[in-house]
Amino acid sequence: MTRRGDETLNDLDERIRMSDPRFARGLDAGRPCPPREYRLGPVWALLAGAFALLTAGLVLPQGLLLAAGLVLAGIAAQFLAAPPRRGGRRARVR
């Protein structure tokens, strides 16, 4: 591999280690865990809490519980959406 290619790989390795150390340690051990963007455990808990608030707001006629449930559901949906593409370029529409 050329010297430039080695520098590029080292730079990429350093950026991965800085942005997601857990993922980098898994790669070193040969058993990579999913990157941070795909760890959704807490998001599912947030969605369950939103569903509980929505249900409680419907059973007990409380508009505040309904509103809180809707807000939490919106936040969870934002986290469940696909991560944005890096590089600032949009996909071409044909």
CSV table of C-alpha atoms in Angstrom, one decimal:
chain,number,residue,atom,x,y,z
A,1,MET,CA,0.0,0.0,0.0
A,2,THR,CA,1.2,3.5,-0.7
A,3,ARG,CA,2.3,5.9,1.9
A,4,ARG,CA,-0.7,8.1,1.2
A,5,GLY,CA,-3.1,5.2,1.6
A,6,ASP,CA,-1.5,4.3,5.0
A,7,GLU,CA,-2.0,7.9,6.1
A,8,THR,CA,-5.6,7.9,5.0
A,9,LEU,CA,-6.3,4.6,6.9
A,10,ASN,CA,-4.6,5.9,10.0
A,11,ASP,CA,-6.7,9.1,9.9
A,12,LEU,CA,-9.9,7.1,9.5
A,13,ASP,CA,-8.9,4.8,12.4
A,14,GLU,CA,-8.3,7.9,14.6
A,15,ARG,CA,-11.6,9.5,13.7
A,16,ILE,CA,-13.5,6.2,14.5
A,17,ARG,CA,-11.7,5.9,17.8
A,18,MET,CA,-12.6,9.5,18.7
A,19,SER,CA,-16.3,9.3,17.6
A,20,ASP,CA,-17.2,5.8,18.9
A,21,PRO,CA,-14.6,4.2,21.2
A,22,ARG,CA,-16.8,1.2,22.0
A,23,PHE,CA,-17.1,0.3,18.3
A,24,ALA,CA,-13.3,0.7,17.9
A,25,ARG,CA,-12.5,-1.6,20.8
A,26,GLY,CA,-14.9,-4.2,19.3
A,27,LEU,CA,-13.1,-4.0,16.0
A,28,ASP,CA,-9.7,-4.5,17.7
A,29,ALA,CA,-11.1,-7.5,19.6
A,30,GLY,CA,-12.5,-9.0,16.3
A,31,ARG,CA,-16.1,-8.8,17.6
A,32,PRO,CA,-17.5,-5.4,16.6
A,33,CYS,CA,-20.6,-4.1,18.2
A,34,PRO,CA,-23.1,-2.0,16.3
A,35,PRO,CA,-22.1,1.6,15.8
A,36,ARG,CA,-23.7,4.2,18.0
A,37,GLU,CA,-26.2,5.1,15.3
A,38,TYR,CA,-27.7,1.6,15.4
A,39,ARG,CA,-28.0,1.1,19.2
A,40,LEU,CA,-31.7,1.7,19.7
A,41,GLY,CA,-32.4,0.2,23.2
A,42,PRO,CA,-33.0,3.5,24.9
A,43,VAL,CA,-35.1,4.7,22.0
A,44,TRP,CA,-37.5,1.8,22.3
A,45,ALA,CA,-37.8,2.5,26.1
A,46,LEU,CA,-38.7,6.1,25.2
A,47,LEU,CA,-41.3,4.9,22.7
A,48,ALA,CA,-42.8,2.6,25.4
A,49,GLY,CA,-43.0,5.5,27.8
A,50,ALA,CA,-44.7,7.7,25.2
A,51,PHE,CA,-47.2,4.9,24.5
A,52,ALA,CA,-47.9,4.6,28.3
A,53,LEU,CA,-48.5,8.4,28.5
A,54,LEU,CA,-50.8,8.4,25.5
A,55,THR,CA,-52.8,5.5,27.0
A,56,ALA,CA,-53.0,7.2,30.4
A,57,GLY,CA,-54.1,10.4,28.7
A,58,LEU,CA,-56.9,8.6,26.9
A,59,VAL,CA,-58.1,6.6,29.9
A,60,LEU,CA,-58.0,9.6,32.2
A,61,PRO,CA,-59.2,12.6,30.2
A,62,GLN,CA,-56.0,14.6,30.6
A,63,GLY,CA,-54.8,16.7,27.8
A,64,LEU,CA,-51.4,17.3,29.4
A,65,LEU,CA,-50.6,13.5,29.4
A,66,LEU,CA,-51.7,13.2,25.8
A,67,ALA,CA,-49.5,16.2,24.8
A,68,ALA,CA,-46.5,14.8,26.7
A,69,GLY,CA,-47.0,11.4,25.0
A,70,LEU,CA,-47.2,12.9,21.6
A,71,VAL,CA,-44.0,14.9,22.2
A,72,LEU,CA,-42.1,11.9,23.4
A,73,ALA,CA,-43.4,9.8,20.5
A,74,GLY,CA,-42.1,12.6,18.1
A,75,ILE,CA,-38.7,12.6,19.8
A,76,ALA,CA,-38.5,8.8,19.6
A,77,ALA,CA,-39.5,8.9,15.9
A,78,GLN,CA,-36.7,11.4,15.3
A,79,PHE,CA,-34.1,9.0,16.8
A,80,LEU,CA,-35.5,6.0,14.9
A,81,ALA,CA,-35.2,7.8,11.5
A,82,ALA,CA,-32.2,6.9,9.4
A,83,PRO,CA,-29.0,8.8,10.4
A,84,PRO,CA,-28.1,11.7,8.1
A,85,ARG,CA,-25.6,11.1,5.4
A,86,ARG,CA,-22.2,12.6,6.0
A,87,GLY,CA,-20.5,14.7,3.4
A,88,GLY,CA,-23.4,17.1,2.9
A,89,ARG,CA,-24.5,15.7,-0.5
A,90,ARG,CA,-28.1,14.8,-1.1
A,91,ALA,CA,-29.2,11.8,-3.0
A,92,ARG,CA,-30.1,12.5,-6.6
A,93,VAL,CA,-33.8,12.3,-7.5
A,94,ARG,CA,-34.6,11.0,-10.9
